[in-house]
Amino acid sequence: MPPSSPAPTATRADVLAMLARRFRKHYEDQLVGLYATQKDPYEPERGTSDIGTHVVVVIQGPYEHWKETDAVAEITHNVLDETDWVAPVTSHHVAHDSAIAKRMKEKGVRFD
């Protein structure tokens, strides 16, 4: 019996697609948008990261900051673990009417 070949390596697009599915399922109607950027959404003047990706989860309606921090981090870590993705992905959540949400709408790459 020949040895089994390793599972195909996930691409950045695969990881983002899986994140989009998980965030849509978790947030349903509360999800306004998902954006990817190589710039830190809180400090864009610091420039881009050649290897890392920031994911910004834009949520509408009232929500508890720390509860969402836990949910966003757990979803992201689960996807990274399942795909064996090694490049840094940092996920953030923001309110739909925040300055960061507005900046992402103008300069981020929407992937939801």
PDB file of C-alpha atoms in Angstrom:
ATOM      1  CA  MET A   1       0.000   0.000   0.000  1.00  0.00           C
ATOM      2  CA  PRO A   2       1.579   3.336  -1.032  1.00  0.00           C
ATOM      3  CA  PRO A   3       2.058   5.971   1.667  1.00  0.00           C
ATOM      4  CA  SER A   4      -0.688   8.551   1.790  1.00  0.00           C
ATOM      5  CA  SER A   5       0.163  11.963   0.481  1.00  0.00           C
ATOM      6  CA  PRO A   6      -0.082  14.934   2.817  1.00  0.00           C
ATOM      7  CA  ALA A   7      -3.218  17.036   2.707  1.00  0.00           C
ATOM      8  CA  PRO A   8      -3.002  19.978   0.327  1.00  0.00           C
ATOM      9  CA  THR A   9      -1.735  23.149   1.924  1.00  0.00           C
ATOM     10  CA  ALA A  10      -4.347  25.817   2.492  1.00  0.00           C
ATOM     11  CA  THR A  11      -3.900  29.129   0.710  1.00  0.00           C
ATOM     12  CA  ARG A  12      -4.624  32.576   2.124  1.00  0.00           C
ATOM     13  CA  ALA A  13      -7.837  32.554   0.052  1.00  0.00           C
ATOM     14  CA  ASP A  14      -8.854  29.209   1.618  1.00  0.00           C
ATOM     15  CA  VAL A  15      -8.273  30.560   5.110  1.00  0.00           C
ATOM     16  CA  LEU A  16     -10.220  33.772   4.422  1.00  0.00           C
ATOM     17  CA  ALA A  17     -13.103  31.796   2.875  1.00  0.00           C
ATOM     18  CA  MET A  18     -13.266  29.532   5.923  1.00  0.00           C
ATOM     19  CA  LEU A  19     -13.163  32.535   8.258  1.00  0.00           C
ATOM     20  CA  ALA A  20     -15.968  34.180   6.279  1.00  0.00           C
ATOM     21  CA  ARG A  21     -18.171  31.077   6.579  1.00  0.00           C
ATOM     22  CA  ARG A  22     -17.556  30.795  10.313  1.00  0.00           C
ATOM     23  CA  PHE A  23     -18.130  34.486  11.037  1.00  0.00           C
ATOM     24  CA  ARG A  24     -21.323  34.545   8.911  1.00  0.00           C
ATOM     25  CA  LYS A  25     -22.638  31.508  10.775  1.00  0.00           C
ATOM     26  CA  HIS A  26     -21.757  32.937  14.194  1.00  0.00           C
ATOM     27  CA  TYR A  27     -22.978  36.522  13.671  1.00  0.00           C
ATOM     28  CA  GLU A  28     -25.771  36.012  11.121  1.00  0.00           C
ATOM     29  CA  ASP A  29     -27.647  39.347  10.727  1.00  0.00           C
ATOM     30  CA  GLN A  30     -25.284  41.189  13.085  1.00  0.00           C
ATOM     31  CA  LEU A  31     -22.419  40.859  10.596  1.00  0.00           C
ATOM     32  CA  VAL A  32     -22.043  43.983   8.475  1.00  0.00           C
ATOM     33  CA  GLY A  33     -18.829  43.022   6.714  1.00  0.00           C
ATOM     34  CA  LEU A  34     -15.483  41.263   6.833  1.00  0.00           C
ATOM     35  CA  TYR A  35     -12.369  43.053   5.650  1.00  0.00           C
ATOM     36  CA  ALA A  36      -8.764  42.003   5.190  1.00  0.00           C
ATOM     37  CA  THR A  37      -5.813  44.353   5.222  1.00  0.00           C
ATOM     38  CA  GLN A  38      -2.072  44.137   5.664  1.00  0.00           C
ATOM     39  CA  LYS A  39      -2.094  47.344   7.694  1.00  0.00           C
ATOM     40  CA  ASP A  40      -2.935  47.366  11.381  1.00  0.00           C
ATOM     41  CA  PRO A  41      -6.462  48.845  11.402  1.00  0.00           C
ATOM     42  CA  TYR A  42      -5.685  50.760  14.604  1.00  0.00           C
ATOM     43  CA  GLU A  43      -2.335  52.134  13.401  1.00  0.00           C
ATOM     44  CA  PRO A  44      -2.393  52.196   9.573  1.00  0.00           C
ATOM     45  CA  GLU A  45       0.411  54.750   9.478  1.00  0.00           C
ATOM     46  CA  ARG A  46       2.822  52.011  10.589  1.00  0.00           C
ATOM     47  CA  GLY A  47       2.720  50.554   7.079  1.00  0.00           C
ATOM     48  CA  THR A  48       2.023  47.086   5.773  1.00  0.00           C
ATOM     49  CA  SER A  49       3.111  43.675   6.928  1.00  0.00           C
ATOM     50  CA  ASP A  50       4.591  41.489   4.218  1.00  0.00           C
ATOM     51  CA  ILE A  51       3.435  38.274   5.848  1.00  0.00           C
ATOM     52  CA  GLY A  52       0.571  39.071   8.201  1.00  0.00           C
ATOM     53  CA  THR A  53      -3.107  39.687   7.582  1.00  0.00           C
ATOM     54  CA  HIS A  54      -5.493  41.666   9.745  1.00  0.00           C
ATOM     55  CA  VAL A  55      -9.125  40.569   9.590  1.00  0.00           C
ATOM     56  CA  VAL A  56     -11.714  43.129  10.684  1.00  0.00           C
ATOM     57  CA  VAL A  57     -15.156  41.821  11.671  1.00  0.00           C
ATOM     58  CA  VAL A  58     -17.693  44.665  11.475  1.00  0.00           C
ATOM     59  CA  ILE A  59     -20.722  44.100  13.713  1.00  0.00           C
ATOM     60  CA  GLN A  60     -23.953  46.056  14.063  1.00  0.00           C
ATOM     61  CA  GLY A  61     -26.185  46.357  17.065  1.00  0.00           C
ATOM     62  CA  PRO A  62     -25.298  46.227  20.717  1.00  0.00           C
ATOM     63  CA  TYR A  63     -22.645  43.745  21.677  1.00  0.00           C
ATOM     64  CA  GLU A  64     -20.381  43.023  24.621  1.00  0.00           C
ATOM     65  CA  HIS A  65     -16.781  43.861  23.757  1.00  0.00           C
ATOM     66  CA  TRP A  66     -15.042  41.094  25.714  1.00  0.00           C
ATOM     67  CA  LYS A  67     -17.581  38.453  24.722  1.00  0.00           C
ATOM     68  CA  GLU A  68     -16.967  39.273  21.055  1.00  0.00           C
ATOM     69  CA  THR A  69     -13.211  39.372  21.597  1.00  0.00           C
ATOM     70  CA  ASP A  70     -13.399  35.802  22.872  1.00  0.00           C
ATOM     71  CA  ALA A  71     -15.653  34.669  20.000  1.00  0.00           C
ATOM     72  CA  VAL A  72     -13.561  36.307  17.269  1.00  0.00           C
ATOM     73  CA  ALA A  73     -10.315  34.930  18.713  1.00  0.00           C
ATOM     74  CA  GLU A  74     -11.765  31.426  19.103  1.00  0.00           C
ATOM     75  CA  ILE A  75     -13.122  31.317  15.543  1.00  0.00           C
ATOM     76  CA  THR A  76      -9.816  32.582  14.137  1.00  0.00           C
ATOM     77  CA  HIS A  77      -7.683  30.156  16.138  1.00  0.00           C
ATOM     78  CA  ASN A  78      -9.920  27.206  15.233  1.00  0.00           C
ATOM     79  CA  VAL A  79      -9.610  27.983  11.517  1.00  0.00           C
ATOM     80  CA  LEU A  80      -5.845  28.440  11.748  1.00  0.00           C
ATOM     81  CA  ASP A  81      -5.507  25.156  13.643  1.00  0.00           C
ATOM     82  CA  GLU A  82      -7.697  23.263  11.175  1.00  0.00           C
ATOM     83  CA  THR A  83      -5.775  24.556   8.169  1.00  0.00           C
ATOM     84  CA  ASP A  84      -2.295  24.486   9.737  1.00  0.00           C
ATOM     85  CA  TRP A  85      -1.907  28.067   8.517  1.00  0.00           C
ATOM     86  CA  VAL A  86       1.328  29.555   9.821  1.00  0.00           C
ATOM     87  CA  ALA A  87       1.369  33.149   8.547  1.00  0.00           C
ATOM     88  CA  PRO A  88       0.062  35.569  11.179  1.00  0.00           C
ATOM     89  CA  VAL A  89      -3.652  36.407  11.089  1.00  0.00           C
ATOM     90  CA  THR A  90      -4.916  38.901  13.644  1.00  0.00           C
ATOM     91  CA  SER A  91      -8.678  39.328  13.922  1.00  0.00           C
ATOM     92  CA  HIS A  92     -10.402  42.405  15.302  1.00  0.00           C
ATOM     93  CA  HIS A  93     -14.055  43.277  15.831  1.00  0.00           C
ATOM     94  CA  VAL A  94     -15.463  46.767  15.544  1.00  0.00           C
ATOM     95  CA  ALA A  95     -18.838  48.492  15.602  1.00  0.00           C
ATOM     96  CA  HIS A  96     -20.369  49.295  12.219  1.00  0.00           C
ATOM     97  CA  ASP A  97     -20.304  53.040  12.911  1.00  0.00           C
ATOM     98  CA  SER A  98     -16.690  53.209  14.131  1.00  0.00           C
ATOM     99  CA  ALA A  99     -13.861  55.072  12.423  1.00  0.00           C
ATOM    100  CA  ILE A 100     -12.134  51.748  11.762  1.00  0.00           C
ATOM    101  CA  ALA A 101     -15.225  50.324  10.033  1.00  0.00           C
ATOM    102  CA  LYS A 102     -15.368  53.434   7.838  1.00  0.00           C
ATOM    103  CA  ARG A 103     -11.645  53.146   7.024  1.00  0.00           C
ATOM    104  CA  MET A 104     -12.019  49.466   6.141  1.00  0.00           C
ATOM    105  CA  LYS A 105     -14.925  50.250   3.832  1.00  0.00           C
ATOM    106  CA  GLU A 106     -12.665  52.701   1.990  1.00  0.00           C
ATOM    107  CA  LYS A 107      -9.330  50.853   2.065  1.00  0.00           C
ATOM    108  CA  GLY A 108      -9.849  47.251   3.160  1.00  0.00           C
ATOM    109  CA  VAL A 109     -10.539  44.229   0.983  1.00  0.00           C
ATOM    110  CA  ARG A 110     -14.049  42.963   1.661  1.00  0.00           C
ATOM    111  CA  PHE A 111     -14.322  39.181   1.690  1.00  0.00           C
ATOM    112  CA  ASP A 112     -17.645  38.258   3.237  1.00  0.00           C
TER     113      ASP A 112
END
